Coordinates of C-alpha atoms in Angstrom, one line a residue:
M1043 CA -1.0 11.5 48.6
K1044 CA -4.3 13.0 47.5
D1045 CA -2.6 15.2 44.9
K1046 CA -0.7 12.2 43.5
L1047 CA -4.0 10.3 43.1
L1048 CA -5.6 13.2 41.3
I1049 CA -2.6 13.5 38.9
A1050 CA -2.8 9.7 38.2
L1051 CA -6.5 9.9 37.6
S1052 CA -6.0 12.9 35.3
I1053 CA -3.4 11.0 33.3
L1054 CA -5.7 8.0 33.0
L1055 CA -8.6 10.1 31.9
C1056 CA -6.5 11.9 29.3
S1057 CA -5.1 8.7 28.0
S1058 CA -8.7 7.3 27.7
C1059 CA -9.8 10.4 25.9
A1060 CA -6.9 10.3 23.6
H1061 CA -7.6 6.6 22.9
L1062 CA -11.2 7.3 22.1
K1063 CA -10.3 10.2 19.8
Q1064 CA -7.8 8.0 18.0
K1065 CA -10.4 5.3 17.6
R1066 CA -12.9 7.9 16.2
D1067 CA -10.3 9.4 13.9
S1068 CA -9.3 5.9 12.7
R1069 CA -12.7 5.3 11.2
E1070 CA -12.1 5.3 7.5
S1071 CA -15.4 3.8 6.3
L1072 CA -18.9 5.1 6.0
K1073 CA -20.4 2.1 7.7
E1074 CA -18.1 2.4 10.7
S1075 CA -18.6 6.1 11.0
Y1076 CA -22.4 5.8 11.0
E1077 CA -22.8 2.6 13.0
Q1078 CA -24.4 4.4 15.9
A1079 CA -26.9 6.2 13.6
F1080 CA -28.1 3.9 10.8
I1081 CA -26.9 1.3 8.4
I1082 CA -25.4 2.5 5.2
G1083 CA -26.1 0.7 1.9
T1084 CA -25.7 0.7 -1.8
A1085 CA -27.3 -0.8 -4.9
V1086 CA -25.1 -3.5 -6.5
S1087 CA -25.1 -4.9 -10.0
E1088 CA -24.4 -8.4 -11.2
E1089 CA -21.1 -7.1 -12.6
I1090 CA -19.9 -5.9 -9.2
I1091 CA -20.6 -9.2 -7.6
L1092 CA -19.0 -11.3 -10.3
K1093 CA -16.3 -9.2 -12.0
D1094 CA -15.7 -5.7 -10.8
T1095 CA -13.2 -6.2 -8.0
L1096 CA -12.6 -2.5 -7.4
S1097 CA -16.2 -1.8 -6.9
K1098 CA -16.7 -4.9 -4.8
N1099 CA -13.9 -3.7 -2.5
I1100 CA -15.7 -0.3 -2.1
V1101 CA -18.9 -2.2 -1.1
L1102 CA -17.1 -4.3 1.4
K1103 CA -15.3 -1.4 3.0
H1104 CA -18.0 1.2 3.2
F1105 CA -21.4 -0.5 3.2
N1106 CA -23.2 -3.0 5.5
T1107 CA -26.5 -3.4 3.6
I1108 CA -27.1 -4.1 -0.1
T1109 CA -30.0 -3.8 -2.5
P1110 CA -30.0 -5.5 -6.0
E1111 CA -30.1 -2.9 -8.8
N1112 CA -32.0 -5.2 -11.2
V1113 CA -31.5 -8.9 -10.6
M1114 CA -34.5 -9.4 -8.4
K1115 CA -37.0 -7.6 -10.7
A1116 CA -39.6 -9.7 -12.5
E1117 CA -38.1 -9.3 -16.0
V1118 CA -34.9 -11.0 -14.9
I1119 CA -36.3 -13.6 -12.5
N1120 CA -39.4 -14.7 -14.5
P1121 CA -39.0 -13.5 -18.1
E1122 CA -41.5 -16.0 -19.6
P1123 CA -44.4 -18.1 -18.1
G1124 CA -42.9 -21.0 -16.2
V1125 CA -39.3 -19.8 -16.9
Y1126 CA -37.2 -18.7 -13.8
N1127 CA -33.7 -17.3 -13.9
F1128 CA -32.6 -17.3 -10.2
K1129 CA -28.8 -17.4 -10.8
P1130 CA -28.1 -13.7 -10.6
A1131 CA -30.4 -13.3 -7.6
D1132 CA -28.8 -16.3 -5.9
D1133 CA -25.3 -14.8 -6.5
F1134 CA -26.5 -11.5 -4.9
V1135 CA -27.9 -13.2 -1.8
D1136 CA -24.8 -15.4 -1.5
F1137 CA -22.6 -12.3 -1.6
G1138 CA -24.6 -10.6 1.1
Q1139 CA -24.7 -13.6 3.4
K1140 CA -21.0 -14.3 3.0
N1141 CA -20.2 -10.7 4.0
Q1142 CA -22.8 -10.6 6.8
M1143 CA -24.8 -7.8 5.2
F1144 CA -28.4 -6.7 5.7
I1145 CA -30.0 -7.9 2.4
V1146 CA -32.9 -6.0 0.9
G1147 CA -34.9 -7.7 -1.9
H1148 CA -36.1 -5.2 -4.7
T1149 CA -38.9 -5.4 -5.8
L1150 CA -41.9 -7.7 -5.9
V1151 CA -44.8 -5.7 -7.3
W1152 CA -43.9 -2.9 -9.8
H1153 CA -45.4 -2.0 -13.1
N1154 CA -41.9 -1.3 -14.7
Q1155 CA -39.5 -4.0 -15.6
T1156 CA -42.3 -6.6 -15.4
P1157 CA -42.7 -8.7 -18.5
D1158 CA -45.8 -8.1 -20.7
W1159 CA -46.9 -11.7 -20.3
F1160 CA -47.8 -10.9 -16.7
F1161 CA -50.7 -8.8 -18.0
G1162 CA -51.5 -10.3 -21.4
K1163 CA -51.8 -13.7 -23.0
K1164 CA -50.3 -14.9 -26.3
D1165 CA -53.7 -14.4 -28.1
G1166 CA -53.5 -10.7 -27.3
S1167 CA -56.2 -10.7 -24.6
K1168 CA -55.7 -9.3 -21.2
R1169 CA -55.6 -11.3 -18.0
D1170 CA -58.6 -10.9 -15.8
K1171 CA -58.5 -9.9 -12.2
K1172 CA -58.8 -13.5 -11.0
E1173 CA -55.7 -14.5 -13.0
L1174 CA -53.7 -11.5 -11.8
V1175 CA -54.5 -12.2 -8.2
S1176 CA -53.4 -15.8 -8.6
L1177 CA -50.2 -14.7 -10.4
I1178 CA -49.2 -12.2 -7.7
K1179 CA -49.7 -14.9 -5.0
S1180 CA -47.7 -17.5 -6.9
Y1181 CA -44.9 -15.1 -7.9
I1182 CA -44.5 -13.8 -4.3
D1183 CA -44.7 -17.3 -2.9
T1184 CA -42.0 -18.5 -5.3
V1185 CA -39.6 -15.6 -5.0
V1186 CA -39.9 -14.8 -1.3
G1187 CA -40.2 -18.5 -0.5
R1188 CA -36.9 -19.2 -2.2
Y1189 CA -35.0 -16.7 -0.1
R1190 CA -37.0 -17.2 3.1
G1191 CA -34.7 -16.6 6.1
R1192 CA -31.9 -15.2 3.8
V1193 CA -33.3 -11.9 2.5
H1194 CA -33.9 -9.7 5.5
A1195 CA -36.4 -7.3 3.9
W1196 CA -38.4 -6.8 0.8
D1197 CA -39.6 -3.7 -1.2
V1198 CA -43.0 -5.4 -1.5
V1199 CA -44.8 -2.7 -3.5
N1200 CA -43.0 0.0 -5.6
E1201 CA -44.4 3.3 -6.9
V1202 CA -48.2 3.0 -6.9
I1203 CA -49.0 6.4 -5.5
D1204 CA -49.3 9.4 -7.8
E1205 CA -48.3 13.0 -7.1
N1206 CA -51.8 13.9 -6.0
G1207 CA -51.9 11.1 -3.4
E1208 CA -54.2 8.8 -5.4
Y1209 CA -53.3 5.5 -6.9
R1210 CA -51.4 5.7 -10.3
S1211 CA -53.0 4.2 -13.3
T1212 CA -50.5 1.4 -13.7
T1213 CA -50.9 -2.1 -15.2
W1214 CA -51.1 -3.7 -11.8
V1215 CA -53.6 -1.2 -10.3
N1216 CA -55.8 -1.3 -13.4
G1217 CA -55.6 -5.1 -13.6
I1218 CA -56.7 -5.7 -10.1
G1219 CA -59.1 -2.8 -10.3
N1220 CA -58.4 -1.3 -6.9
G1221 CA -55.2 0.0 -5.4
D1222 CA -56.0 -0.9 -1.8
E1223 CA -56.8 -4.4 -2.9
L1224 CA -53.5 -4.7 -4.8
V1225 CA -51.4 -3.4 -1.9
E1226 CA -53.2 -5.6 0.6
L1227 CA -52.8 -8.7 -1.5
A1228 CA -49.1 -8.1 -2.0
F1229 CA -48.2 -7.4 1.6
K1230 CA -50.4 -10.2 2.9
S1231 CA -48.8 -12.7 0.5
A1232 CA -45.3 -11.6 1.5
Q1233 CA -46.1 -11.7 5.2
E1234 CA -47.5 -15.3 4.9
T1235 CA -44.5 -16.5 2.8
D1236 CA -41.8 -15.1 5.1
P1237 CA -43.2 -13.9 8.5
D1238 CA -39.7 -12.9 9.6
A1239 CA -38.8 -10.6 6.7
E1240 CA -39.3 -6.9 7.0
L1241 CA -41.9 -5.5 4.5
Y1242 CA -41.6 -2.0 2.9
Y1243 CA -43.4 0.3 0.6
N1244 CA -41.0 2.2 -1.7
D1245 CA -41.6 5.3 -3.8
F1246 CA -40.1 8.5 -5.3
N1247 CA -41.1 12.2 -4.7
V1248 CA -42.5 11.2 -1.3
W1249 CA -41.5 14.6 0.0
R1250 CA -44.4 16.2 -1.9
P1251 CA -47.1 16.8 0.7
A1252 CA -50.0 15.3 -1.3
K1253 CA -48.1 12.2 -2.3
R1254 CA -46.7 11.8 1.3
D1255 CA -50.2 11.9 2.7
G1256 CA -51.4 9.4 0.1
I1257 CA -48.7 7.0 1.4
V1258 CA -49.7 7.7 5.0
R1259 CA -53.3 6.6 4.0
L1260 CA -51.9 3.4 2.4
V1261 CA -49.9 2.6 5.6
R1262 CA -52.9 3.2 7.9
M1263 CA -55.1 1.1 5.6
L1264 CA -52.8 -1.9 6.0
Q1265 CA -52.4 -1.3 9.8
K1266 CA -56.1 -1.1 10.3
K1267 CA -56.6 -4.4 8.5
G1268 CA -53.9 -6.1 10.6
I1269 CA -51.5 -6.5 7.7
R1270 CA -47.9 -5.9 8.5
I1271 CA -45.9 -3.0 7.0
D1272 CA -42.5 -2.4 8.6
G1273 CA -41.3 0.7 6.8
V1274 CA -41.4 3.2 4.0
G1275 CA -38.5 3.8 1.6
M1276 CA -38.0 7.4 0.5
Q1277 CA -36.4 7.2 -2.9
A1278 CA -33.9 10.1 -2.9
H1279 CA -33.3 10.8 -6.5
W1280 CA -32.7 14.5 -5.7
G1281 CA -30.8 17.4 -7.1
L1282 CA -28.4 20.1 -6.0
N1283 CA -31.2 22.5 -5.2
Y1284 CA -34.3 20.4 -4.7
P1285 CA -36.3 19.3 -2.9
K1286 CA -36.5 21.8 -0.1
N1287 CA -35.0 20.5 3.1
E1288 CA -38.1 21.3 5.1
Y1289 CA -40.1 18.9 2.8
I1290 CA -37.6 16.1 3.4
E1291 CA -37.7 16.7 7.2
A1292 CA -41.5 16.8 7.2
A1293 CA -41.7 13.5 5.3
I1294 CA -39.3 11.7 7.7
D1295 CA -41.3 13.0 10.7
T1296 CA -44.6 12.1 9.2
F1297 CA -43.7 8.5 8.3
A1298 CA -42.0 7.9 11.6
S1299 CA -45.1 9.0 13.4
L1300 CA -46.9 5.9 12.0
G1301 CA -44.7 3.7 14.1
I1302 CA -42.7 2.3 11.2
K1303 CA -39.2 2.5 9.9
V1304 CA -38.1 5.3 7.6
M1305 CA -35.4 4.6 5.1
I1306 CA -33.6 6.8 2.5
S1307 CA -33.7 4.0 -0.1
E1308 CA -32.3 5.3 -3.4
L1309 CA -30.0 8.2 -2.9
D1310 CA -28.2 10.0 -5.7
I1311 CA -27.8 13.7 -6.6
D1312 CA -28.4 14.7 -10.2
I1313 CA -26.1 17.6 -11.2
L1314 CA -27.2 18.0 -14.8
P1315 CA -29.7 20.4 -16.3
L1316 CA -33.4 20.0 -16.9
T1317 CA -34.1 17.2 -14.4
K1318 CA -35.6 19.2 -11.6
E1319 CA -39.0 17.5 -11.9
G1320 CA -37.5 14.1 -12.2
Q1321 CA -39.7 11.5 -13.9
I1322 CA -42.4 13.9 -15.0
I1323 CA -40.2 16.2 -17.1
G1324 CA -38.1 13.2 -18.1
R1325 CA -40.6 11.7 -20.4
C1326 CA -40.6 14.6 -22.8
F1327 CA -36.8 14.8 -22.9
T1328 CA -36.4 11.3 -24.1
E1329 CA -37.5 12.5 -27.5
K1330 CA -34.9 12.2 -30.2
Q1331 CA -34.9 15.9 -31.0
F1332 CA -33.2 16.5 -27.6
Q1333 CA -30.2 14.4 -28.7
L1334 CA -29.5 16.7 -31.7
E1335 CA -26.1 18.5 -31.8
E1336 CA -27.4 22.0 -30.9
F1337 CA -28.7 20.7 -27.5
E1338 CA -25.6 18.7 -26.6
D1339 CA -23.5 21.4 -24.9
F1340 CA -26.4 22.6 -22.8
L1341 CA -27.8 19.2 -21.8
D1342 CA -24.5 17.4 -21.4
P1343 CA -22.0 20.1 -20.2
Y1344 CA -19.5 18.0 -18.2
K1345 CA -18.3 15.3 -20.6
E1346 CA -14.7 15.9 -19.8
G1347 CA -15.1 15.9 -16.0
I1348 CA -17.0 17.5 -13.2
P1349 CA -15.9 21.2 -12.6
D1350 CA -14.5 22.1 -9.2
E1351 CA -17.4 24.5 -8.4
I1352 CA -19.9 21.7 -9.2
E1353 CA -17.9 19.2 -7.2
K1354 CA -18.1 21.6 -4.2
K1355 CA -21.9 22.0 -4.7
L1356 CA -22.3 18.2 -4.7
T1357 CA -20.2 17.9 -1.5
N1358 CA -22.2 20.6 0.1
R1359 CA -25.5 19.0 -0.9
Y1360 CA -24.6 15.6 0.4
T1361 CA -23.3 17.2 3.6
E1362 CA -26.5 19.1 4.4
L1363 CA -28.6 16.0 3.6
F1364 CA -26.5 13.9 6.0
Q1365 CA -26.8 16.6 8.6
I1366 CA -30.6 16.1 8.4
F1367 CA -30.2 12.3 8.5
N1368 CA -28.0 12.6 11.6
S1369 CA -30.4 14.9 13.4
K1370 CA -33.1 12.3 12.7
S1371 CA -31.2 9.2 13.3
D1372 CA -33.7 8.1 15.9
K1373 CA -36.2 7.9 13.0
I1374 CA -34.1 6.7 10.1
S1375 CA -32.9 3.1 10.0
R1376 CA -31.1 2.9 6.7
V1377 CA -29.5 5.2 4.0
T1378 CA -28.9 3.5 0.7
F1379 CA -27.1 5.0 -2.3
W1380 CA -28.4 4.0 -5.7
G1381 CA -25.1 2.7 -7.0
V1382 CA -21.5 2.6 -6.2
H1383 CA -19.8 4.8 -8.8
D1384 CA -20.9 7.3 -11.4
G1385 CA -20.3 5.0 -14.3
M1386 CA -23.1 2.6 -13.2
S1387 CA -25.7 5.2 -12.5
W1388 CA -29.0 5.2 -14.2
K1389 CA -28.8 9.0 -14.3
N1390 CA -26.4 8.8 -17.2
T1391 CA -29.3 7.5 -19.4
Y1392 CA -32.4 9.0 -17.7
P1393 CA -34.2 11.3 -18.4
I1394 CA -31.9 12.0 -21.4
P1395 CA -29.9 9.1 -22.9
N1396 CA -26.1 9.2 -23.3
R1397 CA -25.1 11.9 -20.9
T1398 CA -22.3 12.0 -18.4
N1399 CA -23.6 12.5 -14.8
Y1400 CA -21.8 12.5 -11.5
P1401 CA -24.5 11.6 -8.8
L1402 CA -22.7 9.2 -6.5
L1403 CA -19.8 9.1 -4.0
F1404 CA -17.2 7.4 -6.2
N1405 CA -15.8 8.4 -9.6
R1406 CA -15.9 6.2 -12.7
D1407 CA -12.3 5.1 -12.0
K1408 CA -13.6 4.0 -8.5
S1409 CA -11.6 6.7 -6.6
A1410 CA -13.4 8.4 -3.8
K1411 CA -14.8 11.9 -4.3
P1412 CA -14.0 14.5 -1.6
V1413 CA -17.5 14.1 -0.3
V1414 CA -16.6 10.7 1.1
R1415 CA -14.1 12.2 3.5
K1416 CA -16.5 15.0 4.3
L1417 CA -19.2 12.5 5.3
I1418 CA -16.9 10.5 7.4
E1419 CA -15.7 13.6 9.2
L1420 CA -19.2 14.7 9.7
A1421 CA -20.1 11.5 11.6
N1422 CA -16.9 11.3 13.6

C-alpha cells in the first residue's frame, strides 16, 4: 500500500512539474517572462497609438509600461504662451489606461524640446528668476494636474547633471541661478500637484562615477529637505562595447542604496561607428562635412541590412545586460526600451543624420529579431 502511495505521489509531482515547465515554456512575451523581476516598457509615438497597428500589437503583447517619446514634452504641450495642445498626450494616457499599463510621463523640466518663449520675451529680453519660478509652478500644476490619478509616474527633471557631477549650464539652471533650487522647486511642485504619482530624476551617462555621485548628492539634498524623490532613471543609450559592465552594476547598487527605485529608462544599443562617447562626440559629427560622400561608407555601413556577425553581437550585448538586470532584480523596478522598432529610433538621426541603425528589438518591418527569443529564454 505504501509503495502504491509513493508511486501515485511521484506521478502527481511529475505531472505538476511538467505543467509548470509547460507554463514557463508557453511564455511568449517579454512582460510575461519578466513579471517576477521587473516591468518591461517601451517608448511609444503618436503614430503607434493612432495608426501603426503592427507596432501597437507588439506593444500590447510584450510591454506593460509605456513612456511617451515626445507628446508630453513642453514644445508639444505648450508651444506658445497660453496655447496648450493636450490631444496627443490625452491619446497616450487613454491608450495606457485602456490597456492597464503603468504610465510614465516624460518629461516636465528639461532644457531641450522646450520652446524659446519659456526663457525669453517677444521684445528679446530674458525672463527673470521670479518669472521662471512662476512659470515652472504653473506649467507643472497644469500638466500634472490634468493627469492626476491617471499618470502613475513622472520624469520630473531631466539631464541637469554634467559629466563632472556639477550642474550643467542649461537654460533652466542659468535662469533660476541655482541647480539645487531648480530641482527642489520642480519636485516640490510635482509632489504637491499629484501626491500619489511617483517622481523620478532621469539622466544619461549615469554610469560615469563622477556623474553618478553628483546625482547621489542631488537625491540626498531632496531627501534631507523632506522633498520626495522615488527613483532614478538610468538612460541606457549604450553600445556594443560600452559602458563597462562593472560601471553599470556599480551605478545600480549606488542608487539602490539611497532607498529609491532604480530604472533602466531609455534602453537602446547603438551599433554604428563613432558614437562611443554619445552626446559629447555627437555634437561635432552633426557638421555637414561628415555627410559628404567619402564619409558615407564608413559612417553608415549597414544601409542594406545588419550583417549576421553584428546581429550576433547585438544579441550577445542585450543578453549580458539582461543577465545583470536579472541578477539585480531586487533593485531594478523597470526596464524601458527607447522605441519599438529600428525605424522609429532617434539613433538613425543622432549624432549623424540620415544613417541606418539597428538599436532595438524589432526590425523596421516589425518582425522580431533573434534577441527577443533569447531574452525570453533567459528569463524562463
